[in-house]
Amino acid sequence: MTTQINSTLHSLPLLGRGKVRDNYAVGEDKLLIVTSDRLSAFDVIMNEPIPDKGRVLNQMANFWFDKLAHVVPNHLTGIAPETVVAADEVEQVRGRAVVAKRLKPIMVEAVVRGYIIGSGWKDYQETGAICGIQLPAGLPQAAKLDAPIFTPAAKAEKGEHDENISFAEMEKRIGVELAAKMRDISIQLYTEAANYAATRGIIIADTKFEFGLDDNGVLHLMDEVLTADSSRFWPADSYATGISPPSFDKQFVRDYLETITSWNKTAPAPTLPDEVVQKTAAKYREALERLTGESLKA
Ligand SMILES: Nc1ncnc2c1ncn2[C@@H]1O[C@H](COP(=O)(O)OP(=O)(O)OP(=O)(O)O)[C@@H](O)[C@H]1O
Ligand SMILES: [Mg+2]
């Protein structure tokens, strides 16, 4: 087991640390993306790393990139991360990094929802709609939608929360054509992934994709794909409506944090008890094993 809060590579220029990933430049046109064991909940980074989480997420994303490569080009180069760092840094990247094409990020996140939960459930209760998409009245929490819906969110500046926007607003921001393309591809990616996951006894309630453009303006899928950080995974056998179903992701941590009523969901985060850390680690690993049929690679 390896636990990593921050990577500390000296052989490549650090471009930035996101909440979970550290990005380094590899030449002019590529990135080394290292997935740490940091966990963010309510957009605040927890103090305690989740053992093996970075390697689990990396393996999960790679599984989906491969499976969905026929739908849209993705950012992977196939270059082994071990080959772009110094010899004494190999352990920091093994199993938890990719060498990706450095793309121009599209500042709209592509959220697809097959079920009504989370912020979607909140919006629906208040307005009867999600991101301006009117839904039938009387749906219970966690209800399956007739067809998946595309509910874009504006990618927030560092430290801010992403903000749900309407499709019309997305068109205004990035153009009508690109918006339609992102929507159609996202729905297709979600649908194929959800159909596959169903064969593994897992419901993908919702997920978020990120896209970028290469120098020729070609749309690419980037970042992480269909991981337990970017998606809600529910075991199909305990799915029920009227509740927030148990899940293979950080809902467990979120539920714990909701019990700390004195915390106002801004940094610094409260201390996570070891039991919560260990249980969360187990959930991420279980998501990997159940979805992909693979165990965590050594
Ligand atoms: N191929 C790529 N080219 C350019 N940027 C990428 C690529 N893949 C991922 N990214 C960006 O790298 C960052 C990954 O870091 P991480 O997921 O930890 O960030 P985050 O917390 O989600 O967001 P932020 O970076 O705003 O804090 C994201 O900002 C993501 O958009
Ligand atoms: Mg991210």
Tab-separated table of C-alpha atoms and ligand atoms in Angstrom:
chain	number	residue	atom	x	y	z
A	1	MET	CA	0.000	0.000	0.000
A	2	THR	CA	1.264	3.477	-0.811
A	3	THR	CA	-0.246	6.649	0.522
A	4	GLN	CA	0.474	9.985	-1.057
A	5	ILE	CA	-0.900	13.392	-0.108
A	6	ASN	CA	1.288	15.513	-2.352
A	7	SER	CA	3.624	14.370	-5.076
A	8	THR	CA	7.030	16.055	-4.909
A	9	LEU	CA	8.622	15.548	-8.318
A	10	HIS	CA	11.687	17.705	-8.941
A	11	SER	CA	12.425	16.584	-12.495
A	12	LEU	CA	9.348	18.227	-14.090
A	13	PRO	CA	7.813	21.699	-13.676
A	14	LEU	CA	4.730	21.647	-11.449
A	15	LEU	CA	1.871	23.406	-13.234
A	16	GLY	CA	-0.585	23.167	-10.404
A	17	ARG	CA	-2.305	21.061	-7.808
A	18	GLY	CA	-6.046	20.513	-8.149
A	19	LYS	CA	-8.030	19.165	-5.269
A	20	VAL	CA	-7.008	15.608	-6.131
A	21	ARG	CA	-4.456	15.684	-8.967
A	22	ASP	CA	-1.036	17.261	-9.412
A	23	ASN	CA	-0.197	18.341	-12.966
A	24	TYR	CA	3.356	18.586	-14.276
A	25	ALA	CA	4.518	19.703	-17.726
A	26	VAL	CA	6.140	17.097	-19.953
A	27	GLY	CA	7.639	19.176	-22.737
A	28	GLU	CA	5.357	21.755	-24.319
A	29	ASP	CA	2.441	19.589	-25.295
A	30	LYS	CA	1.996	16.933	-22.626
A	31	LEU	CA	1.103	16.639	-18.958
A	32	LEU	CA	1.972	14.178	-16.259
A	33	ILE	CA	-1.154	13.891	-14.135
A	34	VAL	CA	-0.532	12.303	-10.745
A	35	THR	CA	-3.600	11.209	-8.796
A	36	SER	CA	-2.986	11.665	-5.086
A	37	ASP	CA	-4.862	10.084	-2.186
A	38	ARG	CA	-6.448	13.410	-1.300
A	39	LEU	CA	-10.205	13.388	-0.825
A	40	SER	CA	-12.353	16.446	-1.326
A	41	ALA	CA	-15.885	16.656	0.007
A	42	PHE	CA	-18.077	19.720	-0.460
A	43	ASP	CA	-15.066	21.034	-2.427
A	44	VAL	CA	-12.864	21.067	0.697
A	45	ILE	CA	-9.771	18.850	0.834
A	46	MET	CA	-9.739	16.563	3.855
A	47	ASN	CA	-6.596	16.404	5.990
A	48	GLU	CA	-6.395	12.622	5.922
A	49	PRO	CA	-5.425	10.800	2.731
A	50	ILE	CA	-7.473	7.725	1.736
A	51	PRO	CA	-5.042	4.820	1.296
A	52	ASP	CA	-4.772	3.621	-2.331
A	53	LYS	CA	-7.517	5.978	-3.520
A	54	GLY	CA	-5.290	7.571	-6.172
A	55	ARG	CA	-4.255	4.250	-7.647
A	56	VAL	CA	-7.845	2.990	-7.604
A	57	LEU	CA	-9.091	6.094	-9.425
A	58	ASN	CA	-6.285	5.960	-11.956
A	59	GLN	CA	-6.972	2.325	-12.795
A	60	MET	CA	-10.703	2.940	-12.990
A	61	ALA	CA	-10.340	5.910	-15.332
A	62	ASN	CA	-7.942	3.983	-17.571
A	63	PHE	CA	-10.415	1.122	-17.750
A	64	TRP	CA	-13.142	3.449	-19.016
A	65	PHE	CA	-10.889	5.411	-21.374
A	66	ASP	CA	-10.094	2.127	-23.057
A	67	LYS	CA	-13.680	0.907	-23.104
A	68	LEU	CA	-15.070	4.176	-24.480
A	69	ALA	CA	-12.272	5.040	-26.905
A	70	HIS	CA	-14.530	4.310	-29.885
A	71	VAL	CA	-16.920	7.098	-28.874
A	72	VAL	CA	-14.527	10.059	-28.699
A	73	PRO	CA	-10.739	10.619	-28.706
A	74	ASN	CA	-9.233	10.948	-25.221
A	75	HIS	CA	-6.191	12.614	-23.715
A	76	LEU	CA	-4.108	9.505	-23.076
A	77	THR	CA	-0.806	9.230	-24.962
A	78	GLY	CA	0.082	5.702	-23.925
A	79	ILE	CA	3.467	6.902	-22.666
A	80	ALA	CA	4.397	5.163	-19.410
A	81	PRO	CA	4.648	7.706	-16.565
A	82	GLU	CA	7.727	5.932	-15.174
A	83	THR	CA	9.641	6.943	-18.313
A	84	VAL	CA	9.180	10.704	-17.943
A	85	VAL	CA	10.419	11.119	-14.354
A	86	ALA	CA	13.784	10.671	-12.627
A	87	ALA	CA	14.753	7.213	-11.363
A	88	ASP	CA	14.171	8.155	-7.726
A	89	GLU	CA	10.647	9.373	-8.544
A	90	VAL	CA	9.271	6.236	-10.149
A	91	GLU	CA	7.543	5.093	-6.954
A	92	GLN	CA	5.626	8.378	-6.778
A	93	VAL	CA	3.981	7.820	-10.143
A	94	ARG	CA	3.651	4.051	-10.410
A	95	GLY	CA	0.020	3.073	-10.839
A	96	ARG	CA	-1.263	6.554	-10.089
A	97	ALA	CA	-0.288	8.709	-13.058
A	98	VAL	CA	-0.861	9.156	-16.775
A	99	VAL	CA	0.955	11.073	-19.483
A	100	ALA	CA	-1.761	13.033	-21.265
A	101	LYS	CA	-2.023	15.398	-24.193
A	102	ARG	CA	-2.060	18.922	-22.837
A	103	LEU	CA	-5.415	20.240	-23.980
A	104	LYS	CA	-7.218	23.549	-23.779
A	105	PRO	CA	-9.876	22.815	-21.154
A	106	ILE	CA	-13.477	23.673	-22.001
A	107	MET	CA	-14.710	25.557	-18.974
A	108	VAL	CA	-18.054	23.762	-18.854
A	109	GLU	CA	-18.341	20.414	-17.089
A	110	ALA	CA	-20.549	17.850	-18.763
A	111	VAL	CA	-22.831	16.337	-16.137
A	112	VAL	CA	-25.178	13.517	-17.127
A	113	ARG	CA	-27.885	12.325	-14.773
A	114	GLY	CA	-29.834	9.109	-15.121
A	115	TYR	CA	-31.383	9.445	-11.658
A	116	ILE	CA	-32.573	12.353	-9.583
A	117	ILE	CA	-30.246	12.775	-6.619
A	118	GLY	CA	-27.818	15.199	-4.989
A	119	SER	CA	-27.951	18.776	-6.261
A	120	GLY	CA	-30.391	17.599	-8.948
A	121	TRP	CA	-32.832	16.415	-6.299
A	122	LYS	CA	-32.418	19.717	-4.472
A	123	ASP	CA	-33.106	21.767	-7.617
A	124	TYR	CA	-36.067	19.568	-8.509
A	125	GLN	CA	-37.652	20.004	-5.090
A	126	GLU	CA	-37.290	23.761	-5.333
A	127	THR	CA	-38.236	24.312	-8.980
A	128	GLY	CA	-39.566	21.079	-10.504
A	129	ALA	CA	-36.638	21.240	-12.917
A	130	ILE	CA	-32.905	20.538	-13.081
A	131	CYS	CA	-30.759	23.139	-14.859
A	132	GLY	CA	-33.923	24.421	-16.498
A	133	ILE	CA	-35.019	20.980	-17.742
A	134	GLN	CA	-38.628	20.553	-16.641
A	135	LEU	CA	-39.335	17.095	-15.177
A	136	PRO	CA	-42.603	15.289	-14.410
A	137	ALA	CA	-44.171	16.201	-11.052
A	138	GLY	CA	-44.105	13.868	-8.063
A	139	LEU	CA	-40.802	12.065	-8.638
A	140	PRO	CA	-39.336	10.587	-5.447
A	141	GLN	CA	-35.690	11.033	-4.468
A	142	ALA	CA	-33.390	8.698	-6.468
A	143	ALA	CA	-36.068	8.078	-9.136
A	144	LYS	CA	-34.815	6.841	-12.482
A	145	LEU	CA	-35.407	9.363	-15.254
A	146	ASP	CA	-37.119	8.248	-18.468
A	147	ALA	CA	-33.955	9.180	-20.336
A	148	PRO	CA	-30.637	10.574	-19.084
A	149	ILE	CA	-30.424	14.360	-19.011
A	150	PHE	CA	-27.478	16.653	-19.677
A	151	THR	CA	-27.063	19.305	-16.981
A	152	PRO	CA	-23.939	21.407	-17.573
A	153	ALA	CA	-21.998	23.192	-14.852
A	154	ALA	CA	-19.600	26.106	-15.167
A	155	LYS	CA	-16.136	25.020	-14.030
A	156	ALA	CA	-15.365	27.090	-10.967
A	157	GLU	CA	-12.214	29.088	-10.291
A	158	LYS	CA	-9.980	27.619	-7.593
A	159	GLY	CA	-11.764	27.531	-4.239
A	160	GLU	CA	-15.220	28.188	-5.702
A	161	HIS	CA	-18.071	25.720	-6.202
A	162	ASP	CA	-19.064	24.654	-9.710
A	163	GLU	CA	-22.309	26.308	-10.738
A	164	ASN	CA	-25.164	24.599	-12.590
A	165	ILE	CA	-26.061	26.436	-15.790
A	166	SER	CA	-28.737	26.004	-18.443
A	167	PHE	CA	-27.916	24.506	-21.826
A	168	ALA	CA	-28.683	27.914	-23.375
A	169	GLU	CA	-26.055	29.472	-21.101
A	170	MET	CA	-23.586	26.776	-22.143
A	171	GLU	CA	-24.270	27.577	-25.808
A	172	LYS	CA	-23.630	31.228	-25.071
A	173	ARG	CA	-20.306	30.429	-23.400
A	174	ILE	CA	-18.772	27.931	-25.825
A	175	GLY	CA	-20.864	28.098	-28.989
A	176	VAL	CA	-23.939	26.266	-30.241
A	177	GLU	CA	-22.106	23.617	-32.223
A	178	LEU	CA	-19.575	22.619	-29.576
A	179	ALA	CA	-22.258	22.567	-26.877
A	180	ALA	CA	-24.418	20.182	-28.905
A	181	LYS	CA	-21.441	17.950	-29.643
A	182	MET	CA	-20.434	17.775	-25.993
A	183	ARG	CA	-24.002	17.009	-24.955
A	184	ASP	CA	-24.488	14.231	-27.496
A	185	ILE	CA	-21.137	12.597	-26.762
A	186	SER	CA	-21.704	12.829	-23.010
A	187	ILE	CA	-25.098	11.148	-23.251
A	188	GLN	CA	-23.598	8.405	-25.394
A	189	LEU	CA	-20.688	7.875	-22.980
A	190	TYR	CA	-23.045	7.720	-20.021
A	191	THR	CA	-25.455	5.357	-21.751
A	192	GLU	CA	-22.758	2.894	-22.785
A	193	ALA	CA	-21.133	3.016	-19.359
A	194	ALA	CA	-24.438	2.618	-17.527
A	195	ASN	CA	-25.403	-0.359	-19.690
A	196	TYR	CA	-22.065	-2.002	-18.975
A	197	ALA	CA	-22.232	-1.221	-15.246
A	198	ALA	CA	-25.708	-2.772	-15.086
A	199	THR	CA	-24.156	-6.091	-16.133
A	200	ARG	CA	-21.904	-5.766	-13.068
A	201	GLY	CA	-24.787	-5.006	-10.701
A	202	ILE	CA	-23.990	-1.317	-10.463
A	203	ILE	CA	-26.120	1.719	-11.197
A	204	ILE	CA	-24.338	4.837	-12.390
A	205	ALA	CA	-26.688	7.453	-11.002
A	206	ASP	CA	-24.835	10.392	-12.484
A	207	THR	CA	-21.403	11.403	-13.674
A	208	LYS	CA	-19.321	14.324	-14.835
A	209	PHE	CA	-17.070	14.474	-17.893
A	210	GLU	CA	-14.480	17.072	-18.804
A	211	PHE	CA	-13.433	17.869	-22.343
A	212	GLY	CA	-10.621	19.814	-23.962
A	213	LEU	CA	-9.520	20.846	-27.428
A	214	ASP	CA	-6.195	20.018	-29.050
A	215	ASP	CA	-4.272	22.451	-31.275
A	216	ASN	CA	-6.411	21.449	-34.251
A	217	GLY	CA	-9.627	22.124	-32.358
A	218	VAL	CA	-10.433	18.416	-32.032
A	219	LEU	CA	-12.641	17.598	-29.046
A	220	HIS	CA	-11.073	15.177	-26.545
A	221	LEU	CA	-12.293	13.539	-23.368
A	222	MET	CA	-9.836	14.404	-20.574
A	223	ASP	CA	-9.322	14.465	-16.812
A	224	GLU	CA	-10.845	11.457	-15.008
A	225	VAL	CA	-13.673	9.380	-16.421
A	226	LEU	CA	-16.402	7.489	-14.571
A	227	THR	CA	-14.487	7.191	-11.324
A	228	ALA	CA	-15.993	7.063	-7.871
A	229	ASP	CA	-14.952	10.724	-7.492
A	230	SER	CA	-16.712	11.931	-10.626
A	231	SER	CA	-19.751	9.651	-10.411
A	232	ARG	CA	-22.329	8.196	-8.059
A	233	PHE	CA	-22.224	4.406	-8.102
A	234	TRP	CA	-25.033	2.497	-6.406
A	235	PRO	CA	-25.123	-1.244	-5.828
A	236	ALA	CA	-28.206	-2.291	-7.808
A	237	ASP	CA	-29.339	-4.768	-5.157
A	238	SER	CA	-29.840	-2.107	-2.483
A	239	TYR	CA	-31.324	0.564	-4.772
A	240	ALA	CA	-34.536	2.138	-3.530
A	241	THR	CA	-36.317	5.430	-4.066
A	242	GLY	CA	-37.302	7.873	-1.360
A	243	ILE	CA	-33.810	7.743	0.145
A	244	SER	CA	-30.275	8.594	-0.861
A	245	PRO	CA	-29.176	5.031	-1.724
A	246	PRO	CA	-25.919	3.654	-0.269
A	247	SER	CA	-23.053	4.217	-2.674
A	248	PHE	CA	-19.477	3.320	-3.585
A	249	ASP	CA	-18.070	6.780	-3.336
A	250	LYS	CA	-17.502	9.576	-0.901
A	251	GLN	CA	-21.135	9.749	0.190
A	252	PHE	CA	-20.009	7.918	3.302
A	253	VAL	CA	-17.657	10.787	4.149
A	254	ARG	CA	-20.267	13.381	3.237
A	255	ASP	CA	-22.778	11.695	5.543
A	256	TYR	CA	-20.227	11.708	8.352
A	257	LEU	CA	-19.448	15.383	7.748
A	258	GLU	CA	-23.155	16.233	7.871
A	259	THR	CA	-23.148	14.994	11.480
A	260	ILE	CA	-20.520	17.620	12.379
A	261	THR	CA	-23.051	20.397	12.627
A	262	SER	CA	-20.450	22.892	13.818
A	263	TRP	CA	-18.567	22.673	10.490
A	264	ASN	CA	-19.623	25.243	7.885
A	265	LYS	CA	-18.171	23.358	4.874
A	266	THR	CA	-15.234	25.662	4.371
A	267	ALA	CA	-11.547	24.842	4.934
A	268	PRO	CA	-10.132	23.651	7.244
A	269	ALA	CA	-11.960	20.342	7.279
A	270	PRO	CA	-12.697	18.490	10.517
A	271	THR	CA	-10.599	15.447	11.352
A	272	LEU	CA	-11.893	12.223	9.824
A	273	PRO	CA	-11.909	9.298	12.276
A	274	ASP	CA	-9.776	6.364	11.173
A	275	GLU	CA	-12.889	4.224	10.801
A	276	VAL	CA	-14.319	6.649	8.227
A	277	VAL	CA	-10.988	6.721	6.356
A	278	GLN	CA	-10.722	2.924	6.250
A	279	LYS	CA	-14.333	2.393	5.244
A	280	THR	CA	-13.996	4.939	2.467
A	281	ALA	CA	-10.833	3.251	1.198
A	282	ALA	CA	-12.713	-0.056	1.146
A	283	LYS	CA	-15.608	1.485	-0.795
A	284	TYR	CA	-13.352	2.884	-3.495
A	285	ARG	CA	-11.613	-0.451	-3.844
A	286	GLU	CA	-14.908	-2.307	-3.971
A	287	ALA	CA	-16.134	0.030	-6.707
A	288	LEU	CA	-13.050	-0.806	-8.774
A	289	GLU	CA	-13.376	-4.532	-8.261
A	290	ARG	CA	-17.103	-4.744	-8.854
A	291	LEU	CA	-17.130	-2.508	-11.889
A	292	THR	CA	-14.037	-3.649	-13.718
A	293	GLY	CA	-13.637	-7.186	-12.398
A	294	GLU	CA	-9.980	-6.252	-11.828
A	295	SER	CA	-8.282	-6.000	-8.485
A	296	LEU	CA	-5.909	-3.147	-7.771
A	297	LYS	CA	-2.732	-3.642	-9.773
A	298	ALA	CA	0.420	-3.961	-7.687
B	1	LIG	N1	-5.470	16.558	-20.692
B	1	LIG	C1	-5.623	17.638	-19.952
B	1	LIG	N2	-5.214	18.852	-20.400
B	1	LIG	C2	-5.367	19.966	-19.624
B	1	LIG	N3	-5.922	19.967	-18.387
B	1	LIG	C3	-6.351	18.791	-17.884
B	1	LIG	C4	-6.234	17.574	-18.632
B	1	LIG	N4	-6.772	16.571	-17.896
B	1	LIG	C5	-7.188	17.137	-16.735
B	1	LIG	N5	-6.943	18.462	-16.715
B	1	LIG	C6	-7.216	19.402	-15.609
B	1	LIG	O1	-6.359	19.041	-14.535
B	1	LIG	C7	-6.992	19.281	-13.278
B	1	LIG	C8	-7.010	17.987	-12.478
B	1	LIG	O2	-6.978	18.258	-11.149
B	1	LIG	P1	-8.173	17.935	-10.149
B	1	LIG	O3	-9.127	16.981	-10.730
B	1	LIG	O4	-7.546	17.652	-8.851
B	1	LIG	O5	-8.804	19.379	-10.150
B	1	LIG	P2	-10.182	19.808	-9.504
B	1	LIG	O6	-10.051	19.980	-8.068
B	1	LIG	O7	-11.241	18.929	-10.056
B	1	LIG	O8	-10.312	21.246	-10.146
B	1	LIG	P3	-9.308	22.440	-9.961
B	1	LIG	O9	-8.106	22.154	-10.812
B	1	LIG	O10	-10.120	23.584	-10.487
B	1	LIG	O11	-8.975	22.543	-8.496
B	1	LIG	C9	-8.387	19.788	-13.590
B	1	LIG	O12	-8.406	21.192	-13.524
B	1	LIG	C10	-8.617	19.297	-15.018
B	1	LIG	O13	-9.531	20.083	-15.725
B	2	MG	MG	-11.265	17.134	-10.973
